[in-house]
CSV table of C-alpha atoms in Angstrom, one decimal:
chain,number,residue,atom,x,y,z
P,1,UNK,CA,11.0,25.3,11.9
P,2,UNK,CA,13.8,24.5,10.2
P,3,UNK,CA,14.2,23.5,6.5
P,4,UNK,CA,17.3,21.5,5.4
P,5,UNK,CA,18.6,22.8,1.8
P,6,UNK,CA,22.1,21.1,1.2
P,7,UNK,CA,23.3,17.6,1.5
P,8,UNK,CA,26.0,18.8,4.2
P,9,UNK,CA,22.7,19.7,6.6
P,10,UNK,CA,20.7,16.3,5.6
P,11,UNK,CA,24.2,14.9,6.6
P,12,UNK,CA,24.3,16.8,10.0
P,13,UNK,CA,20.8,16.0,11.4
P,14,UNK,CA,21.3,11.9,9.9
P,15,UNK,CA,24.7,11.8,11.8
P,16,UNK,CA,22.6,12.9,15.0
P,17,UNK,CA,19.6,10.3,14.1
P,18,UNK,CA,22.3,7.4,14.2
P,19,UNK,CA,22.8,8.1,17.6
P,20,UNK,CA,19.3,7.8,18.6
P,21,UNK,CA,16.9,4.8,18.8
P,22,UNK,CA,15.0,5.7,16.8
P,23,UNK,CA,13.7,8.3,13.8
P,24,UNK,CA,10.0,9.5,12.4
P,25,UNK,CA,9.8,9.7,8.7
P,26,UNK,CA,6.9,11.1,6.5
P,27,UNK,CA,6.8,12.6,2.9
P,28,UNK,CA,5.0,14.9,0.8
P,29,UNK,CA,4.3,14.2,-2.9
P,30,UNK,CA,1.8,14.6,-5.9
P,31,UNK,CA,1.2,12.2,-8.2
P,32,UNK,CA,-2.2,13.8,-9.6
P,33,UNK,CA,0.2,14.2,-13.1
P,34,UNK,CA,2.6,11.6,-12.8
P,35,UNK,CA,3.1,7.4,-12.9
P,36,UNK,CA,5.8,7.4,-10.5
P,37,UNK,CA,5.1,10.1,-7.4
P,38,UNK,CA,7.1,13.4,-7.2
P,39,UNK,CA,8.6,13.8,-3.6
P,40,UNK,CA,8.7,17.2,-2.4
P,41,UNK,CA,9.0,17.2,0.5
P,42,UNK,CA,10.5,15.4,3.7
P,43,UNK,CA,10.1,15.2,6.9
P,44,UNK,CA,12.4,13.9,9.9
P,45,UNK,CA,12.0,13.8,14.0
P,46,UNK,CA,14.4,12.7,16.5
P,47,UNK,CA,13.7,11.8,20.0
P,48,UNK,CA,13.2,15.2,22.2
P,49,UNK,CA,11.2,18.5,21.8
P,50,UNK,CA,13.9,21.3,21.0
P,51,UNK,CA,14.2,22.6,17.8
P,52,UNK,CA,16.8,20.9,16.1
P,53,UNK,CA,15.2,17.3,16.8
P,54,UNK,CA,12.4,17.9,14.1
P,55,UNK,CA,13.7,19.3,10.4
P,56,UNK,CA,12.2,19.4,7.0
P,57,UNK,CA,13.9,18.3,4.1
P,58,UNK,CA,13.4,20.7,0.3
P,59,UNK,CA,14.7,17.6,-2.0
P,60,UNK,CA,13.5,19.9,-5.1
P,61,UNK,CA,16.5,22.4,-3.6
P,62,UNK,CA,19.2,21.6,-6.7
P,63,UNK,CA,22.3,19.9,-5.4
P,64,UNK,CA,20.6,18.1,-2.8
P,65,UNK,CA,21.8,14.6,-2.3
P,66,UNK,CA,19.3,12.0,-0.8
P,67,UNK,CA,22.5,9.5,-0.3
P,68,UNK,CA,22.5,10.7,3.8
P,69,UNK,CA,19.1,9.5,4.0
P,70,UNK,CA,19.6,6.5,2.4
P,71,UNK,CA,22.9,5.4,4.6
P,72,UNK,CA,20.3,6.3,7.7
P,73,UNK,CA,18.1,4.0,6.1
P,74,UNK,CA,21.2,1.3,5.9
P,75,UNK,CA,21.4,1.4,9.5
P,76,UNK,CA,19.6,-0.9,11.5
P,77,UNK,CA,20.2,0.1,14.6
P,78,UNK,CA,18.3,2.6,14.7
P,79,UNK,CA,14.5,2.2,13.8
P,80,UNK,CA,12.8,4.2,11.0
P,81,UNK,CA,9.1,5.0,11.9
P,82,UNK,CA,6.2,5.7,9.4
P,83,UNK,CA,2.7,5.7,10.0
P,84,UNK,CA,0.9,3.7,6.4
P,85,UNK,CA,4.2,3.6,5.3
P,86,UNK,CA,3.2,2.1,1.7
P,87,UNK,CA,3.7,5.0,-0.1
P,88,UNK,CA,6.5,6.7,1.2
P,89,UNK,CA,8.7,3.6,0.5
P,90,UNK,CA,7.6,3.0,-2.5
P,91,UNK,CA,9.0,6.5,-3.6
P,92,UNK,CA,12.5,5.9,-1.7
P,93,UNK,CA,12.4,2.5,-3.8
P,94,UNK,CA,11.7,3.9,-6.9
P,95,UNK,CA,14.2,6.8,-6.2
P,96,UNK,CA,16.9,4.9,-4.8
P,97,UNK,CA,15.8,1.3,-4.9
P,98,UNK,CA,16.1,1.2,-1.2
P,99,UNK,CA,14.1,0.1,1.9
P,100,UNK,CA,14.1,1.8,5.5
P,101,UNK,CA,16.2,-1.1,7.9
P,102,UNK,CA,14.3,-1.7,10.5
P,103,UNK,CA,10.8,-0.3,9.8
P,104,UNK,CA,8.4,0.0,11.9
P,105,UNK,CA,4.9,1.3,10.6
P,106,UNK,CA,2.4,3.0,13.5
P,107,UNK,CA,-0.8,1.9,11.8
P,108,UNK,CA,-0.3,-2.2,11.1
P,109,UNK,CA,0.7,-1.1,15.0
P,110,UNK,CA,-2.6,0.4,15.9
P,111,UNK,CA,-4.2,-2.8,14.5
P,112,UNK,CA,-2.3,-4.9,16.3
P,113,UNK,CA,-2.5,-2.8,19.9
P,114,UNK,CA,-6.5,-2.8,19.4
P,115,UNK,CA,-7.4,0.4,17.4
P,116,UNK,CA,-9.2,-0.5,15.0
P,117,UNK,CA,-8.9,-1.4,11.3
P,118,UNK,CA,-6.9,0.9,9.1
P,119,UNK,CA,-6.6,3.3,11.7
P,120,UNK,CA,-5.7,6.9,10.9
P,121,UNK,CA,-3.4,9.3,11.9
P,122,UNK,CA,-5.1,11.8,13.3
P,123,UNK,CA,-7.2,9.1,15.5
P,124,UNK,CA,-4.0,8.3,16.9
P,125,UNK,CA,-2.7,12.1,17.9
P,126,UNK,CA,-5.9,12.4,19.7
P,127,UNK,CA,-6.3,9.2,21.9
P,128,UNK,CA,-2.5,8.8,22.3
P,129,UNK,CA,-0.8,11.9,21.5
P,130,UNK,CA,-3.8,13.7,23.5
P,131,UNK,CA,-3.5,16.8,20.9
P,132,UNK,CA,-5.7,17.9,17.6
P,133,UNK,CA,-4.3,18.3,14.1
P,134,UNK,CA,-4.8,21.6,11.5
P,135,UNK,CA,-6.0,19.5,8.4
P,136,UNK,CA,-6.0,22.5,6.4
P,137,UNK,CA,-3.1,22.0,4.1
P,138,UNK,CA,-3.9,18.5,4.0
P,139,UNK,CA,-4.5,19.0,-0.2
P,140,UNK,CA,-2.1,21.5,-1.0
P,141,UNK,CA,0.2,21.6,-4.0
P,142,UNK,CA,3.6,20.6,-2.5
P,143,UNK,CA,5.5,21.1,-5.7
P,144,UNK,CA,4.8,25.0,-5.2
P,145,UNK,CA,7.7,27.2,-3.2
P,146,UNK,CA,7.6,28.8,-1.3
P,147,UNK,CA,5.6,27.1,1.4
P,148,UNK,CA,3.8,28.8,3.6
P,149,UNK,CA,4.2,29.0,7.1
P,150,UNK,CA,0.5,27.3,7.6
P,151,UNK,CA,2.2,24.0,5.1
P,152,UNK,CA,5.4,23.9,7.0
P,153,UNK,CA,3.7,23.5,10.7
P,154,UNK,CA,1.3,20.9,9.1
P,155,UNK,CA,4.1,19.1,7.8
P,156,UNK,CA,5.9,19.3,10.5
P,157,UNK,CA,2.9,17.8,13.1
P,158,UNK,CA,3.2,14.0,11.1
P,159,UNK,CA,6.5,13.4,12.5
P,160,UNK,CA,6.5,15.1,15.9
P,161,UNK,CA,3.5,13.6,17.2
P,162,UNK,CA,4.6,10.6,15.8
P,163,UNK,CA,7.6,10.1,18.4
P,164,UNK,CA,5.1,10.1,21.3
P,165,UNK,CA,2.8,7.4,19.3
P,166,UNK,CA,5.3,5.2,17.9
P,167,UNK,CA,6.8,4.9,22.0
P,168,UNK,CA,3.2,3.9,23.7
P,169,UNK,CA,3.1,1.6,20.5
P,170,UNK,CA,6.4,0.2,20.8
P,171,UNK,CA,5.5,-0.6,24.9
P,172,UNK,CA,2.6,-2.1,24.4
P,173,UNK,CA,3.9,-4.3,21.8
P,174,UNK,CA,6.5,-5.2,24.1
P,175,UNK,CA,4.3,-5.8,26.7
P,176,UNK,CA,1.7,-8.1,25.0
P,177,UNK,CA,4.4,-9.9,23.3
P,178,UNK,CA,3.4,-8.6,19.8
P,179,UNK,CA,6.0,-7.1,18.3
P,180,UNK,CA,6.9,-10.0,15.7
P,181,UNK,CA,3.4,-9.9,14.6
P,182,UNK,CA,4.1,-6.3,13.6
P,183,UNK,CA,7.3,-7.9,11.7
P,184,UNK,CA,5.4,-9.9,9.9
P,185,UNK,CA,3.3,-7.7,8.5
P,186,UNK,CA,5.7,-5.6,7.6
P,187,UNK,CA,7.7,-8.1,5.4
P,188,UNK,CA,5.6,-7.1,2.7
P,189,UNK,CA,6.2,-3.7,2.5
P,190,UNK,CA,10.1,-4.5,2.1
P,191,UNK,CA,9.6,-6.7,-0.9
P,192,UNK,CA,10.5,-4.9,-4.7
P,193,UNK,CA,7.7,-6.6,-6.4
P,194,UNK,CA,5.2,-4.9,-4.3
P,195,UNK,CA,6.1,-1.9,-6.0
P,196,UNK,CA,7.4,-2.9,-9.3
P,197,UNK,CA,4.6,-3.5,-12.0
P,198,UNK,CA,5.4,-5.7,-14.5
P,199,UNK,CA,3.4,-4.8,-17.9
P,200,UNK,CA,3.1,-8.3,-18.7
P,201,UNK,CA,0.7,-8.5,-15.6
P,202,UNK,CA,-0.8,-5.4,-15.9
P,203,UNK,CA,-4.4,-7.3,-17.2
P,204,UNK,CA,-4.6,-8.7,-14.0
P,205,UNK,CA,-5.4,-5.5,-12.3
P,206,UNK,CA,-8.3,-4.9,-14.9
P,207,UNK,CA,-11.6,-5.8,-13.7
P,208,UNK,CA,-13.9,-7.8,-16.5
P,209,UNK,CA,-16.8,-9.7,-17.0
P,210,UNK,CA,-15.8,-11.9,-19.8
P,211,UNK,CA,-13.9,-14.8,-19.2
P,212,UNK,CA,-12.9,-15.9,-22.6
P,213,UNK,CA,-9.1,-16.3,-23.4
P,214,UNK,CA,-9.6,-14.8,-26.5
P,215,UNK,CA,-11.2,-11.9,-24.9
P,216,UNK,CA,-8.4,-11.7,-22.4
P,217,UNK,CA,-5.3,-12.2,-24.8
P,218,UNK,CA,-6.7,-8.7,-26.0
P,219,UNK,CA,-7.0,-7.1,-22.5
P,220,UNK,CA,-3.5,-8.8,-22.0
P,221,UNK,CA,-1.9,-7.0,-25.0
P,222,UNK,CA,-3.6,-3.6,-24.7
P,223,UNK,CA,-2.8,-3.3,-20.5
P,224,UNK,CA,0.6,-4.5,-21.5
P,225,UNK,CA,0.9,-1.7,-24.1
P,226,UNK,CA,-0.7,1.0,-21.7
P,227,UNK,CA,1.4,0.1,-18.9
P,228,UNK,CA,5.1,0.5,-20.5
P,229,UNK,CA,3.8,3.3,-22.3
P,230,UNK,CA,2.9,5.1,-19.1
P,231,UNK,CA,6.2,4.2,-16.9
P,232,UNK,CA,7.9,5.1,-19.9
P,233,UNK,CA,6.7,8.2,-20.3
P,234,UNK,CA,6.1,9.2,-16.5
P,235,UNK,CA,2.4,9.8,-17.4
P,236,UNK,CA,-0.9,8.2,-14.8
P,237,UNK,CA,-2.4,4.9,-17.1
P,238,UNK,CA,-5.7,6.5,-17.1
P,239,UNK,CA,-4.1,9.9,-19.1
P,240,UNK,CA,-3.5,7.3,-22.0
P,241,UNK,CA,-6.8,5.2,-21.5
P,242,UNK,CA,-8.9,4.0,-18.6
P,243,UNK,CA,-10.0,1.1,-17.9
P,244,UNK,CA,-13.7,1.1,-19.1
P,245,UNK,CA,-12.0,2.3,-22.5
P,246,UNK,CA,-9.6,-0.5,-22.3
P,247,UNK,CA,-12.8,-3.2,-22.1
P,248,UNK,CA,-14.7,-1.5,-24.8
P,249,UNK,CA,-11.4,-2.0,-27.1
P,250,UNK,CA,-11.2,-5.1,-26.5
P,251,UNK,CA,-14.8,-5.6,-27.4
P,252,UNK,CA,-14.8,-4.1,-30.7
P,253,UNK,CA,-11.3,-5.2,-31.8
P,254,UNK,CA,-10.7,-1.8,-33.7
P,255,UNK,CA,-8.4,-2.5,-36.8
P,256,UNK,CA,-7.5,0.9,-38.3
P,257,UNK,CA,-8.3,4.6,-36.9
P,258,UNK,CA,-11.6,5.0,-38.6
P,259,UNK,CA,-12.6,1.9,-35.9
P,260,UNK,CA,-11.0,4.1,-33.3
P,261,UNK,CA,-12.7,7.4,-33.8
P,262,UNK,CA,-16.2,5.6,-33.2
P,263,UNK,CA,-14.9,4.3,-29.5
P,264,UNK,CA,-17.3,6.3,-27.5
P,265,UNK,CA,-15.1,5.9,-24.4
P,266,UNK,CA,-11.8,6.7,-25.7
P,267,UNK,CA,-10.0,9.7,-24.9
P,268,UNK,CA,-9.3,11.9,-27.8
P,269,UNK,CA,-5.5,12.1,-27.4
P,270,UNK,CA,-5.7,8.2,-27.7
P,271,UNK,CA,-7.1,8.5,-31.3
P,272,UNK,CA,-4.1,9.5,-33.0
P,273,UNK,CA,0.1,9.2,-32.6
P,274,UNK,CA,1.8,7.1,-30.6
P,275,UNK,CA,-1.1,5.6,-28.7
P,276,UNK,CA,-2.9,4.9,-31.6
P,277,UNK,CA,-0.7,3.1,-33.6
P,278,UNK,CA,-0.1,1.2,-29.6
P,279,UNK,CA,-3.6,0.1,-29.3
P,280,UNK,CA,-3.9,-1.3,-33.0
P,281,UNK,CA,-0.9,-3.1,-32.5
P,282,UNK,CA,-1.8,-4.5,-29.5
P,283,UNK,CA,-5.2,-5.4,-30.2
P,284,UNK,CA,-3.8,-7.4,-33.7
P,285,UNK,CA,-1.4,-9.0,-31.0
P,286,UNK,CA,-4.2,-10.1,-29.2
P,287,UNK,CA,-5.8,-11.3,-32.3
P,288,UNK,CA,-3.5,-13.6,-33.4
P,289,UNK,CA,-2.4,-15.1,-29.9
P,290,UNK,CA,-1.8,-19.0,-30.8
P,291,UNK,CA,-4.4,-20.7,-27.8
P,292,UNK,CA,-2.0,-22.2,-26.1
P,293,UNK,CA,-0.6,-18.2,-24.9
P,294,UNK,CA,-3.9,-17.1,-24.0
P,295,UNK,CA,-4.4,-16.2,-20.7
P,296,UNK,CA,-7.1,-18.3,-18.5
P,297,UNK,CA,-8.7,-17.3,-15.3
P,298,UNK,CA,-8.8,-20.4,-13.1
P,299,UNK,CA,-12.1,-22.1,-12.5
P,300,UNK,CA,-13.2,-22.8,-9.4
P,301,UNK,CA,-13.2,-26.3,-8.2
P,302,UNK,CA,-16.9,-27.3,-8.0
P,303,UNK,CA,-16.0,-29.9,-5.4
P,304,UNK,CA,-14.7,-26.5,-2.9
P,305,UNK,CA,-18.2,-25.3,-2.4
P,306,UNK,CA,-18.9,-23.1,0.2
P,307,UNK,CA,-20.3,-24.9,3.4
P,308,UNK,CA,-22.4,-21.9,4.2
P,309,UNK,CA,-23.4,-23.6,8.6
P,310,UNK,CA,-19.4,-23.5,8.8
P,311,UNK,CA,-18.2,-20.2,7.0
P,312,UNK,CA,-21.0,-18.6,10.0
P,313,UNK,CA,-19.8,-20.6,12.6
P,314,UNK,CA,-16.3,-19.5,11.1
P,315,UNK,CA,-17.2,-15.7,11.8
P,316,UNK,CA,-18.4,-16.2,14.8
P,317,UNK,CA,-15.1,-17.7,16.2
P,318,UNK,CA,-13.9,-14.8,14.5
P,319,UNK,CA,-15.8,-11.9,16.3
P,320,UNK,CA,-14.6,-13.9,19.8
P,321,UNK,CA,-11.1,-13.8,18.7
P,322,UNK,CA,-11.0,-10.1,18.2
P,323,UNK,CA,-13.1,-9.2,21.1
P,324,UNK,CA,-10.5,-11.3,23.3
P,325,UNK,CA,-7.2,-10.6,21.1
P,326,UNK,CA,-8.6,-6.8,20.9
P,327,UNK,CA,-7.0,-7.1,17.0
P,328,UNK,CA,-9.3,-5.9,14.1
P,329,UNK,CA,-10.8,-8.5,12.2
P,330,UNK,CA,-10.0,-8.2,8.8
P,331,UNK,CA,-6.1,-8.2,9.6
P,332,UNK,CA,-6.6,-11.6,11.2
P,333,UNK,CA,-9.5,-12.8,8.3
P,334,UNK,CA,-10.9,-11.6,5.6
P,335,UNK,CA,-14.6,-12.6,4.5
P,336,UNK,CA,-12.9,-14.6,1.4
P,337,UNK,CA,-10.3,-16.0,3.7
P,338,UNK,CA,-13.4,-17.6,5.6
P,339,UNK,CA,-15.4,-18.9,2.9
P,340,UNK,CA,-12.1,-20.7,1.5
P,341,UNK,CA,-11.4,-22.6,4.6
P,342,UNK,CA,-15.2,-23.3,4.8
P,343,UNK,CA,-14.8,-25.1,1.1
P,344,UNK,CA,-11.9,-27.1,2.2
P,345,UNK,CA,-8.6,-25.2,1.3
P,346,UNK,CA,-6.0,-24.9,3.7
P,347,UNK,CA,-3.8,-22.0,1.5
P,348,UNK,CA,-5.1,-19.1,3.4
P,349,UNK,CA,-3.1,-16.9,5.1
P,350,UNK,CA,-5.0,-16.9,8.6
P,351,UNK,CA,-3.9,-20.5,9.1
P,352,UNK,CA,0.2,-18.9,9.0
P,353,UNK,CA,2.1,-16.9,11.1
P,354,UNK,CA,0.7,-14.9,13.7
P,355,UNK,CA,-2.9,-15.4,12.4
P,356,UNK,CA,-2.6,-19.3,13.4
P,357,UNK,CA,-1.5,-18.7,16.6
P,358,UNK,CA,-4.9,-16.4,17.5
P,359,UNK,CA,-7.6,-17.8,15.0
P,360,UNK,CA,-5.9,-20.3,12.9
P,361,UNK,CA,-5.6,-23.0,15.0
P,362,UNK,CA,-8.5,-22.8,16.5
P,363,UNK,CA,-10.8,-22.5,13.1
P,364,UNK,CA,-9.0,-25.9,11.9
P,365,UNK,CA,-10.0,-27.4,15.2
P,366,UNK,CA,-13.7,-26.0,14.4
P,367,UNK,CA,-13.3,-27.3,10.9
P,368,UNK,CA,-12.3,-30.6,11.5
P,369,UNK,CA,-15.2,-31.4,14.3
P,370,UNK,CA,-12.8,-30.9,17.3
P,371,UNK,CA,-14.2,-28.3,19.0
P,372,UNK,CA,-17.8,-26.4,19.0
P,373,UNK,CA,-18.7,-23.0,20.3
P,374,UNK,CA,-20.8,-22.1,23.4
P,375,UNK,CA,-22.3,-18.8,24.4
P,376,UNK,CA,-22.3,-17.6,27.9
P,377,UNK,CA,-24.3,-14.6,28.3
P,378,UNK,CA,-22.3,-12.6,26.0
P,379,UNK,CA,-19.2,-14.3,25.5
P,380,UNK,CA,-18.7,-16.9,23.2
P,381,UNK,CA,-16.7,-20.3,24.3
P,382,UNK,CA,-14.1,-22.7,22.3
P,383,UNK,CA,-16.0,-26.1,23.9
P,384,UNK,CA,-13.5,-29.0,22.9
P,385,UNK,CA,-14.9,-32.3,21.8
């Protein structure tokens, strides 16, 4: 097993990806103590099984560059393959604010190819690959050198198994006529704001039980505060205050540090300094937020009720679809994406794209009276009207 430690290697074993069709890409990282996650380690597979087509990659090695990476990255002919890619591009985009050209992730694959929803690794080296994985180094610290033998082999096993995977994928996408569907999906891993959280919409991502602007303006100001403090500072949100804390602040509207030290959920770090001063801040903020700033979560139309006969007879069509389309259910539909079209509205993503061409179309018909559905032993039949 070889372990690339200078930029002129990387830049050897990128020069012979770009003459392949393809390359398998996965990353180590911890992010236990950190906002942004701390790549230690990469790894890189080429098609073939000698030794030089699969390399690991020490970026905490000083004076190694990334850059041949990222030019491999640049290069679309030849096709960079994850499997749940999410979080390994979300550390090249925060490290280089670049996305793999073409991508091609193994799991929206699966899903697509009939394996079931959010289908893991592992599942896949045994049913395609036909071999078993060590999982014993699975939760190692990868910040730590040097690695052992035990790490490296690990390591190693998510991208070479992952040639053979992403190839019976890649056919039978080809076959079925899929591939685009893939493409689809994939578009949203490539966007920035994905992985770019603004502070300013931080509140959004706080679960309450209060509705009331005033109530929110606070959450509003104190996620905003918590947020920039944390990407600022390269520390998790919840190491400056979690999220029950965040509620309970915004409950009792603390005004000065004697309010603070009697917040029963606050951690005690937050009680003083720099977070202190940040919280009273942003709760006076909140405070004095004119009413026509405050946020508002939108009410639901009362006329979009639920029709409860159609939203079953909506996941019934569903169930037939994926039995014949042999796609997992929720990456066609969601249970919410049901209801909605059962109320009335049409802005749901299973009537776009890929998802209309296997469900949508059909579940307008079924909405609009033009079809009705039959069962015949143990199938179930689109009857038209």
């Amino acid at each position: 097993m070889k372990t690339l430690t200078t930029t002129e290697e990387l830049a050897q074993f990128c020069n012979m990806a770009r003459q392949e069709p393809y390359v398998t890409i996965d990353t180590e990282f911890l992010r236990e103590r950190t906002y942004y996650s701390k790549l230690c380690l990469i790894q890189l597979a080429i098609p073939g099984d000698t030794d030089d087509t699969a390399v690991l990659v020490d970026p905490l090695v000083d004076g190694l560059s990334l850059e041949p990476l990222y030019e491999l990255f640049r290069d679309t002919s030849v096709v960079k393959v994850f499997h749940a890619a999410r979080q390994d591009l979300e550390i090249f985009f925060v490290e280089a604010g670049v996305f793999p050209d073409p991508l091609f992730d193994t799991q929206v694959a699966a899903m697509v190819c009939g394996f079931g929803e959010q289908v893991g690794y592992e599942t896949l080296v045994r049913k395609i690959a036909k071999q078993g994985l060590d999982k014993s180094s699975r939760f190692t610290d990868w910040s730590r050198r040097p690695l052992t033998e035990a790490q490296k082999t690990y390591a190693l096993a998510d991208v070479t198994h992952l040639r053979k995977i992403y190839e019976f994928l890649a056919a039978k996408l080809a076959e079925t006529g899929r591939a685009h569907w893939v493409q689809e999906e994939l578009q949203m891993l490539t966007r920035p704001e994905t992985y770019v959280i603004d502070p300013e919409n931080a509140w959004k991502r706080v679960k309450t039980r209060t509705t009331s602007p005033k109530f929110l303006a606070i959450v509003r100001e104190l996620a905003k505060f918590r947020e920039a403090y944390a990407q600022s500072r390269n520390v998790p949100r919840n190491r400056v205050f979690k999220d029950d804390a965040l509620v309970e602040l915004a409950s009792t509207k603390p005004g000065n540090m004697n309010d603070l030290g009697r917040s029963r959920l606050l951690l005690r770090e937050a009680r003083k300094g720099e977070i202190a001063d940040g919280i009273l801040t942003a709760v006076k903020t909140g405070l004095e937020c004119p009413a026509s700033d405050m946020p508002r979560v939108p009410k639901k139309d009362d006329k979009q009720q639920v029709n409860p006969a159609l939203a079953d007879l909506l996941r019934v069509l569903l169930k037939a679809k994926t039995e014949s389309s042999g796609v997992a259910p929720k990456l066609i539909a969601t249970s919410a994406d049901l209801d909605a079209l059962a109320s009335g509205s049409r802005d749901v993503a299973a009537l776009h794209g890929w998802r209309h061409e296997v469900f949508g179309a059909d579940a307008l018909r079924l909405c609009e009276g033009k079809v009705a559905l039959a069962a015949k032993g143990t199938a179930v039949k689109i009857v038209s009207l």
